[in-house]
Amino acid sequence: MDLQQLNPMQRKAAETLNGPLLIIAGAGSGKTRTMTYRIANLLSRGVPPFAILALTFTNKAAREMKNRVTALAGSAADEAWIGTFHSICVRILRRDIEKLGYKRSFVIYDEDDQNHVLRDIYRDLDIDDKRFPPREARAVISDAKNRLLTADEWFAESAKDWRSQKLHDIFVAYERKLRASEALDFDDLISHTLQLLVDHPPVLQYYRNRFQYVHVDEYQDTNFAQYSLVRLLTEESRNLCVVGDDDQSIYGWRGADIRNILDFQKDFPDAQIIKLEQNYRSTSNILDAANQVIANNEGRMDKVLWTELGEGEKIKLCSAGDEREEAAWICERIRRMQQRKVPYSEIAILYRTHAQSRVLEEMFMRAGIPYRVYGGTRFYDRREIRDVVAYLRLIINPLDEVALKRIINVPKRSIGDATVNALETYAKEKDMPLFSALSDMPDTLSSRPRKCVGEFVGIINRLTAVQETMPLTDFVQLLLEETGLIAVDEASNDEEALARRENVMEFVGAVREFEEQHEDATLASFLENVALVTDLDRQEDAPQFVTLMTLHSAKGLEFDAVFMAGLEDGLLPSNRSQDDEDRLQEERRLCYVGMTRAKKFLCMSWAKRRSLFNQISYNDRSRFLGEIPAKLMSDDWARTMNKHFGEREDTQFTVRHTPAKPPKSNFGIPGMGQNADHIPGVHKGFVKPRPKRAADAPTFKAGDRVLHRKFGEGTVRQVEGGHNDGRVTVMFTAYGEKKFSVSIAPIVKLE
Ligand code: ATP
Ligand code: MG
């Protein structure tokens, strides 16, 4: 095994094969790469692949690691278990979950399914969703499960007031519903695996014997349940290698516990600790800036990070008037990067919340920049796709009530809510699953609904009967026809129906692809694959798109050019973190994660005025920008605007929605005029609008680069008319073509 591709410390880590090992290091120091080489090294020394377990944060990371290990150590790697916590747990559960009283064909409920379950519970228990937002209930349940608490245990440690009582009722009902539907949510996947191992010693012993070498990447973001699982599996072998960076712990809000990595030495006093210090990803300007920001956090592990990649370019800063100006600036910079041969696939735009993508998307579309939103409305979240999937789920597991209720009247077959309610009540009375009530209908049901329900059951039964006798793709096609799902959309010809039809066809394509890739493809394994494709994994591998994603989903990735948008106090750091030191530190880590994704170019932007979530706010620049030494940044946008149009004025914005705080410093950024810098809420006007008289109206010619006060930079396409009444047509990167009168438009020629 050739470990020459590693530096001495990395090599040491890849060669330390026995005993607990902690690799702790800053971003881009090759932690993931080292872990990959370590696995390949184990294989090359004859460790059987099935003895190796590696847990990654996303399926994508797992796929990449697997490919890499295969490239290094050959196809033996195929048998090593490399996957996310969730996917590995599913594998364990599929084998033995019957020991917990579940069927092996259990289904996995995602957020949307959970919401359906909660909706029913709220109705049954007569709970007001304004007072108990389902989101909150979900968070309580998830948090409890991550801490391995049952509903009762959770209640015992709650405030035990009326509110907790209600949440407890919801929790209990939720668990009952999932159980009755043979369904597990994502948190259950981990906690049930733990339960299986704890309650069934032979199973535990099997996996302990089997997994002689366990690896965890991004260990700083494990929660208690995940941590417990890892501890349990490795207690005997003690061959555990964890890799992480305390400065990149960003999932505290989802139960991740940074102490897991900080206390690793306490858990394993004999642990070897290896620190990596050389960063291979970013230029020194980027790295220094990120280091300076994170230095403001407390309680960090001591770390050094340096690079040999040279200074590189300064960080480009854009202080924009509003979010549209910000987006236009980003478009313009992307255009320039294209000229410098940075491929779209090496460009990412990172933001704090999903909602920020809308304006960026609009501008990108206009500017003709191809993009993909990572984790937006997922393909599998689209209504028509969820309908097909619900049918498939029901066929595998008739107890899946969420699926059944979703499609019993899709496409419309005259089974109204009243009928469904009657059936539900009847099922409850008789203590039988809803699907059974469909065959054994109550006498009270009149003949028409009886007939419709009968037909529906007929379809499902017919499909169930042929399911195992047909190739998967053929079966799905048959299902689309039999159920009438395709026919409905064929009948109508509007755009939406067309898009739906395309999506359904795309789905059939996905089934086919799955079948081609997996020799032993079954409906169950396909559905499992669908359920486990989380939004973190929706990044298309196609090379020709810029990527838009939240800072959270960017973890572990790297790009030549990174844009971080919306660096405002109130957005990053988020509003909720402003008065909470722990949260503020997590936001700072998030900022650090974002900055360290960049290899060569880092561009950061903020807008004084932003409309988001249908609200307008006036913000200060993020305090994190203030933590970056001025010498590492250049705000050429503000400089250019100031030079040509004078300083921006603030007078017309006396009414503010969010009171802005006084700035903390002026950051010494060249070109940021004191006034412009200090005025919160400026965006449109300028103190000294340049008089535009015919006499000094500039002369333009096609091809000239120009700057417009509102539309930003563009290229002159056409000039018409004489000197005084001339008109120019300009192509703006982000706004498309516009026509102006030269004598009055706020437009100047750029050198
Ligand atoms: P993060 O903290 O963001 O997860 P990381 O520590 O896991 O980062 P990697 O993603 O493994 O870092 O590596 C960062 C980049 O540096 C990758 O492109 C990797 O190939 C490269 N790299 C790491 N070590 C070396 C090395 N010894 N020689 C050359 N390139 C390296
Ligand atoms: Mg990594």
PDB file of N, CA and C in Angstrom, residues 105 496 688:
ATOM      1  N   SER A 105     -40.211  -5.754   6.692  1.00  0.00           N
ATOM      2  CA  SER A 105     -40.592  -4.850   5.606  1.00  0.00           C
ATOM      3  C   SER A 105     -40.987  -3.467   6.122  1.00  0.00           C
ATOM      4  N   GLU A 496     -48.765  22.392 -15.966  1.00  0.00           N
ATOM      5  CA  GLU A 496     -48.494  21.670 -14.721  1.00  0.00           C
ATOM      6  C   GLU A 496     -48.672  20.179 -14.888  1.00  0.00           C
ATOM      7  N   LYS A 688     -24.774  62.567  -3.522  1.00  0.00           N
ATOM      8  CA  LYS A 688     -24.472  63.510  -4.587  1.00  0.00           C
ATOM      9  C   LYS A 688     -24.741  62.883  -5.942  1.00  0.00           C
TER      10      LYS A 688
END
